[in-house]
Tab-separated table of C-alpha atoms and ligand atoms in Angstrom:
chain	number	residue	atom	x	y	z
A	1	MET	CA	-31.831	-43.846	19.203
A	2	GLY	CA	-34.393	-41.342	20.371
A	3	TYR	CA	-33.963	-37.997	22.056
A	4	ILE	CA	-36.400	-35.685	23.795
A	5	MET	CA	-35.846	-31.943	24.159
A	6	LEU	CA	-37.332	-30.772	27.434
A	7	GLY	CA	-37.454	-27.224	28.783
A	8	ALA	CA	-39.547	-24.143	29.367
A	9	PRO	CA	-41.100	-22.242	26.468
A	10	GLY	CA	-38.280	-20.335	24.815
A	11	ALA	CA	-35.509	-22.321	26.501
A	12	GLY	CA	-34.068	-23.119	23.081
A	13	LYS	CA	-35.508	-26.604	22.480
A	14	GLY	CA	-36.276	-25.901	18.842
A	15	THR	CA	-32.964	-24.146	18.164
A	16	GLN	CA	-31.001	-27.049	19.617
A	17	ALA	CA	-33.225	-29.727	18.063
A	18	ILE	CA	-32.538	-28.294	14.588
A	19	ALA	CA	-28.766	-28.332	15.252
A	20	LEU	CA	-28.852	-31.893	16.610
A	21	SER	CA	-31.062	-33.069	13.771
A	22	LYS	CA	-28.382	-31.888	11.296
A	23	GLN	CA	-25.532	-33.315	13.359
A	24	PHE	CA	-27.106	-36.759	13.846
A	25	GLN	CA	-29.166	-36.884	10.616
A	26	MET	CA	-32.356	-37.594	12.520
A	27	PRO	CA	-35.853	-36.174	11.967
A	28	HIS	CA	-36.832	-33.238	14.177
A	29	ILE	CA	-40.389	-33.693	15.414
A	30	SER	CA	-41.849	-30.546	16.968
A	31	THR	CA	-45.470	-30.822	18.062
A	32	GLY	CA	-45.632	-27.009	18.170
A	33	ASP	CA	-44.527	-26.845	14.508
A	34	ILE	CA	-47.042	-29.565	13.549
A	35	PHE	CA	-49.856	-27.574	15.175
A	36	ARG	CA	-48.717	-24.344	13.509
A	37	THR	CA	-48.829	-26.090	10.110
A	38	HIS	CA	-52.380	-27.303	10.830
A	39	ILE	CA	-53.384	-23.786	11.919
A	40	LYS	CA	-51.963	-22.321	8.720
A	41	GLN	CA	-53.823	-24.900	6.624
A	42	GLN	CA	-56.986	-24.306	8.690
A	43	THR	CA	-57.597	-28.011	9.304
A	44	GLU	CA	-60.093	-29.165	11.967
A	45	LEU	CA	-57.184	-30.038	14.266
A	46	GLY	CA	-55.622	-26.643	13.609
A	47	LYS	CA	-58.846	-24.841	14.524
A	48	LYS	CA	-59.162	-26.785	17.792
A	49	ALA	CA	-55.468	-26.420	18.701
A	50	LYS	CA	-55.475	-22.670	18.024
A	51	GLU	CA	-58.044	-22.060	20.777
A	52	TYR	CA	-55.604	-23.421	23.342
A	53	ILE	CA	-52.310	-22.203	21.860
A	54	ASP	CA	-53.465	-18.572	21.640
A	55	GLN	CA	-54.284	-18.647	25.349
A	56	GLY	CA	-50.934	-20.146	26.307
A	57	LEU	CA	-52.584	-23.414	27.361
A	58	LEU	CA	-51.637	-26.961	26.412
A	59	VAL	CA	-53.621	-28.649	23.675
A	60	PRO	CA	-55.520	-31.598	25.286
A	61	ASP	CA	-53.492	-34.826	25.445
A	62	GLU	CA	-55.916	-36.739	23.211
A	63	LEU	CA	-55.271	-34.335	20.324
A	64	VAL	CA	-51.502	-34.780	20.599
A	65	VAL	CA	-50.638	-38.382	21.339
A	66	ASP	CA	-51.974	-40.060	18.185
A	67	LEU	CA	-50.289	-37.424	16.075
A	68	VAL	CA	-46.902	-38.267	17.606
A	69	LYS	CA	-47.504	-42.031	17.495
A	70	ASP	CA	-48.264	-41.819	13.759
A	71	ARG	CA	-45.164	-39.720	13.151
A	72	LEU	CA	-42.899	-42.112	15.083
A	73	ALA	CA	-44.256	-45.038	13.078
A	74	GLN	CA	-42.817	-43.555	9.875
A	75	GLU	CA	-39.774	-45.120	8.292
A	76	ASP	CA	-37.363	-42.217	8.930
A	77	CYS	CA	-37.716	-42.622	12.716
A	78	LYS	CA	-36.396	-46.198	12.699
A	79	THR	CA	-32.791	-45.106	13.198
A	80	GLY	CA	-33.513	-42.165	15.451
A	81	PHE	CA	-35.678	-39.134	16.182
A	82	ILE	CA	-35.611	-35.891	18.129
A	83	LEU	CA	-38.855	-35.002	19.879
A	84	ASP	CA	-39.243	-31.295	20.646
A	85	GLY	CA	-42.133	-30.172	22.840
A	86	PHE	CA	-43.440	-33.681	23.420
A	87	PRO	CA	-44.103	-35.108	25.961
A	88	ARG	CA	-45.393	-32.206	28.036
A	89	THR	CA	-47.492	-34.026	30.636
A	90	ILE	CA	-46.980	-37.205	32.645
A	91	MET	CA	-49.840	-38.788	30.686
A	92	GLN	CA	-48.062	-38.021	27.387
A	93	ALA	CA	-44.807	-39.483	28.761
A	94	GLN	CA	-46.525	-42.690	29.828
A	95	THR	CA	-48.280	-42.994	26.460
A	96	LEU	CA	-44.942	-42.427	24.720
A	97	ASP	CA	-43.319	-45.226	26.752
A	98	VAL	CA	-46.004	-47.664	25.560
A	99	ALA	CA	-45.863	-46.452	21.945
A	100	LEU	CA	-42.074	-46.762	21.752
A	101	LYS	CA	-42.267	-50.295	23.073
A	102	GLU	CA	-44.892	-51.214	20.476
A	103	LEU	CA	-42.777	-49.693	17.703
A	104	GLY	CA	-39.546	-51.306	18.920
A	105	LEU	CA	-37.927	-47.885	19.461
A	106	SER	CA	-36.036	-46.605	22.476
A	107	LEU	CA	-35.032	-43.382	24.188
A	108	HIS	CA	-31.356	-42.640	24.537
A	109	ALA	CA	-31.543	-39.354	26.426
A	110	VAL	CA	-33.857	-36.587	27.553
A	111	ILE	CA	-32.084	-33.249	27.160
A	112	ASN	CA	-33.340	-30.656	29.624
A	113	VAL	CA	-32.421	-27.155	28.465
A	114	ASP	CA	-32.386	-25.102	31.639
A	115	VAL	CA	-33.141	-21.352	31.483
A	116	PRO	CA	-34.583	-19.212	34.323
A	117	ASP	CA	-37.976	-17.539	33.783
A	118	ASP	CA	-36.663	-13.940	33.677
A	119	LYS	CA	-34.399	-14.710	30.703
A	120	ILE	CA	-37.264	-16.433	28.877
A	121	ILE	CA	-39.369	-13.263	28.787
A	122	THR	CA	-36.543	-11.290	27.099
A	123	ARG	CA	-35.875	-14.072	24.605
A	124	MET	CA	-39.455	-14.380	23.451
A	125	ALA	CA	-39.750	-10.669	22.666
A	126	GLY	CA	-36.919	-10.969	20.118
A	127	ARG	CA	-37.795	-14.335	18.604
A	128	ARG	CA	-38.540	-14.467	14.882
A	129	VAL	CA	-39.532	-17.661	13.086
A	130	CYS	CA	-39.837	-18.805	9.511
A	131	SER	CA	-43.438	-19.833	8.911
A	132	HIS	CA	-42.289	-21.973	5.984
A	133	CYS	CA	-39.426	-24.150	7.336
A	134	GLY	CA	-39.603	-23.470	11.091
A	135	GLY	CA	-36.144	-21.830	11.235
A	136	THR	CA	-35.771	-19.914	14.496
A	137	TYR	CA	-33.877	-16.667	15.057
A	138	HIS	CA	-33.453	-13.926	17.606
A	139	THR	CA	-33.103	-10.271	16.663
A	140	LYS	CA	-30.134	-9.905	19.052
A	141	TYR	CA	-28.798	-13.353	20.038
A	142	ASN	CA	-29.201	-15.281	16.808
A	143	PRO	CA	-29.955	-12.888	13.919
A	144	PRO	CA	-30.467	-14.092	10.325
A	145	GLN	CA	-27.865	-13.076	7.739
A	146	GLU	CA	-30.370	-10.749	6.096
A	147	ASP	CA	-32.808	-8.859	8.316
A	148	GLY	CA	-36.266	-10.499	8.340
A	149	ILE	CA	-35.322	-13.272	5.878
A	150	CYS	CA	-34.801	-16.981	6.663
A	151	ASP	CA	-31.209	-18.181	6.010
A	152	HIS	CA	-32.442	-21.631	4.971
A	153	CYS	CA	-35.314	-20.933	2.581
A	154	GLN	CA	-35.211	-17.145	2.011
A	155	ARG	CA	-38.843	-16.645	3.091
A	156	SER	CA	-40.014	-13.861	5.420
A	157	LEU	CA	-39.686	-14.224	9.177
A	158	ILE	CA	-42.668	-13.596	11.441
A	159	GLN	CA	-43.323	-13.089	15.146
A	160	ARG	CA	-45.360	-15.851	16.808
A	161	LYS	CA	-48.738	-14.735	18.178
A	162	ASP	CA	-48.207	-16.630	21.441
A	163	ASP	CA	-44.972	-14.682	22.106
A	164	GLU	CA	-46.826	-11.685	23.548
A	165	GLU	CA	-45.653	-11.091	27.123
A	166	GLU	CA	-48.912	-12.031	28.907
A	167	THR	CA	-49.219	-15.278	26.906
A	168	VAL	CA	-45.578	-16.130	27.608
A	169	LYS	CA	-46.215	-15.691	31.357
A	170	LYS	CA	-49.197	-18.060	31.104
A	171	ARG	CA	-47.104	-20.601	29.161
A	172	LEU	CA	-44.426	-20.462	31.844
A	173	GLN	CA	-47.001	-21.106	34.556
A	174	VAL	CA	-48.402	-24.050	32.562
A	175	TYR	CA	-44.841	-25.351	32.079
A	176	HIS	CA	-44.135	-25.285	35.826
A	177	ASP	CA	-47.458	-26.959	36.673
A	178	GLN	CA	-47.675	-29.630	33.987
A	179	THR	CA	-44.322	-30.179	32.267
A	180	GLN	CA	-41.675	-29.651	34.950
A	181	PRO	CA	-42.720	-32.897	36.751
A	182	LEU	CA	-41.241	-34.724	33.723
A	183	ILE	CA	-37.754	-33.801	34.955
A	184	GLU	CA	-38.227	-36.120	37.907
A	185	TYR	CA	-39.957	-38.716	35.719
A	186	TYR	CA	-36.899	-39.027	33.453
A	187	GLU	CA	-34.403	-38.573	36.298
A	188	ASP	CA	-35.911	-41.699	37.825
A	189	LYS	CA	-35.354	-43.509	34.519
A	190	LYS	CA	-31.712	-42.297	34.575
A	191	ILE	CA	-31.843	-40.774	31.119
A	192	LEU	CA	-32.082	-37.083	32.024
A	193	LEU	CA	-29.268	-34.813	30.972
A	194	THR	CA	-29.471	-31.140	31.998
A	195	VAL	CA	-27.576	-28.422	30.142
A	196	ASP	CA	-27.248	-24.721	30.947
A	197	GLY	CA	-29.384	-23.063	28.281
A	198	THR	CA	-28.198	-19.537	29.116
A	199	GLU	CA	-24.905	-19.939	27.257
A	200	SER	CA	-24.576	-19.023	23.575
A	201	VAL	CA	-26.481	-21.134	21.027
A	202	ASP	CA	-23.286	-22.792	19.730
A	203	ARG	CA	-21.925	-23.438	23.210
A	204	VAL	CA	-25.186	-25.119	24.279
A	205	THR	CA	-25.012	-27.362	21.178
A	206	GLU	CA	-21.380	-28.272	21.952
A	207	ASN	CA	-22.242	-29.051	25.565
A	208	ILE	CA	-25.140	-31.298	24.547
A	209	ILE	CA	-23.029	-33.216	22.008
A	210	LYS	CA	-20.225	-33.584	24.552
A	211	ALA	CA	-22.582	-34.789	27.289
A	212	LEU	CA	-24.214	-37.276	24.904
A	213	GLY	CA	-20.779	-38.574	23.900
A	214	GLU	CA	-19.881	-39.141	27.532
A	215	ARG	CA	-23.058	-41.148	28.031
A	216	ALA	CA	-22.589	-43.331	24.950
B	1	AP5	P1	-44.042	-25.047	21.120
B	1	AP5	O1	-43.886	-24.504	19.775
B	1	AP5	O2	-43.382	-26.311	21.476
B	1	AP5	O3	-43.669	-23.916	22.164
B	1	AP5	P2	-42.826	-23.911	23.523
B	1	AP5	O4	-42.553	-25.120	24.269
B	1	AP5	O5	-43.511	-22.860	24.291
B	1	AP5	O6	-41.432	-23.609	23.068
B	1	AP5	P3	-40.987	-22.576	22.081
B	1	AP5	O7	-41.054	-23.100	20.695
B	1	AP5	O8	-41.719	-21.287	22.378
B	1	AP5	O9	-39.471	-22.355	22.562
B	1	AP5	P4	-38.184	-23.267	22.304
B	1	AP5	O10	-37.782	-23.897	23.580
B	1	AP5	O11	-38.360	-24.128	21.120
B	1	AP5	O12	-37.142	-22.092	22.031
B	1	AP5	P5	-36.513	-21.569	20.661
B	1	AP5	O13	-35.479	-22.504	20.192
B	1	AP5	O14	-37.578	-21.128	19.730
B	1	AP5	O15	-45.596	-25.195	21.418
B	1	AP5	C1	-46.497	-24.141	21.174
B	1	AP5	C2	-47.833	-24.478	21.760
B	1	AP5	O16	-48.365	-25.670	21.135
B	1	AP5	C3	-47.833	-24.802	23.257
B	1	AP5	O17	-47.918	-23.648	24.053
B	1	AP5	C4	-49.062	-25.705	23.370
B	1	AP5	O18	-50.235	-24.943	23.397
B	1	AP5	C5	-49.040	-26.482	22.076
B	1	AP5	N1	-48.334	-27.782	22.212
B	1	AP5	C6	-47.167	-28.148	21.600
B	1	AP5	N2	-46.799	-29.384	21.971
B	1	AP5	C7	-47.757	-29.816	22.842
B	1	AP5	C8	-47.925	-31.000	23.593
B	1	AP5	N3	-47.026	-32.009	23.544
B	1	AP5	N4	-49.013	-31.097	24.397
B	1	AP5	C9	-49.916	-30.108	24.470
B	1	AP5	N5	-49.804	-28.948	23.797
B	1	AP5	C10	-48.739	-28.804	22.993
B	1	AP5	O19	-35.738	-20.275	21.246
B	1	AP5	C11	-36.464	-19.156	21.759
B	1	AP5	C12	-35.743	-17.852	21.352
B	1	AP5	O20	-34.484	-17.760	22.038
B	1	AP5	C13	-35.413	-17.768	19.867
B	1	AP5	O21	-35.511	-16.442	19.451
B	1	AP5	C14	-33.932	-18.237	19.784
B	1	AP5	O22	-33.240	-17.688	18.683
B	1	AP5	C15	-33.390	-17.719	21.111
B	1	AP5	N6	-32.361	-18.575	21.670
B	1	AP5	C16	-32.301	-19.946	21.652
B	1	AP5	N7	-31.214	-20.393	22.283
B	1	AP5	C17	-30.571	-19.271	22.760
B	1	AP5	C18	-29.367	-19.079	23.504
B	1	AP5	N8	-28.628	-20.109	23.907
B	1	AP5	N9	-29.028	-17.813	23.806
B	1	AP5	C19	-29.782	-16.736	23.402
B	1	AP5	N10	-30.913	-16.866	22.669
B	1	AP5	C20	-31.311	-18.130	22.357
B	2	MG	MG1	-39.912	-24.488	19.731
């Protein structure tokens, strides 16, 4: 049983993927988090990816698809997985279709977290993330128990470099040009499920779980 989290930058894909991963006991696979780990470790891939990420651009397809294929081939994905931030282009979606077939895996639903652009800009300014475990917070909407400290692993929270306003605007433009067409792609496959991402974090989670239950 596989799920994809789709949505604009800052829509809440990561926040919801973490909640669903706990609820369903499935691995959360975030390509953004994978790249950030590579950047931190200064690997070759990290150095290449950073050039694109810092500009708000997508990392080229060829640097992403094998990474995801390898991850999906691991044992823990056999009973389910939650992809967050992948696919982001039609080419990635088509490659994923082939890879899933080869691996004998299937997609149950594509969850589109819908948030208008103006709300995204405000959200990104207040986002804080844990560079160790990927925990995501918001200074106002989803604060940690202790200011600046991750609830899960007690490490310090940081602000992502690509959350500066101009970079966020670029990411939104890239989303509309390259990723939004995936809504129609998965609508045609009859597995798209759209939720209102402007409600509270907990309410969005409840609505996703409810909608998935109705589909089952
Ligand atoms: P990635 O890390 O995936 O970034 P993104 O898609 O831009 O999404 P974000 O992580 O910024 O937002 P999110 O939707 O996860 O929201 P979050 O839950 O954090 O990718 C980064 C970069 O890597 C890309 O720009 C690209 O360059 C590259 N990349 C990654 N995958 C790629 C691929 N497949 N192909 C090519 N390049 C790729 O929430 C945002 C904030 O809002 C948080 O502060 C949160 O606390 C708050 N919040 C969440 N939900 C709510 C709510 N309901 N109400 C109020 N606040 C909320
Ligand atoms: Mg994210």
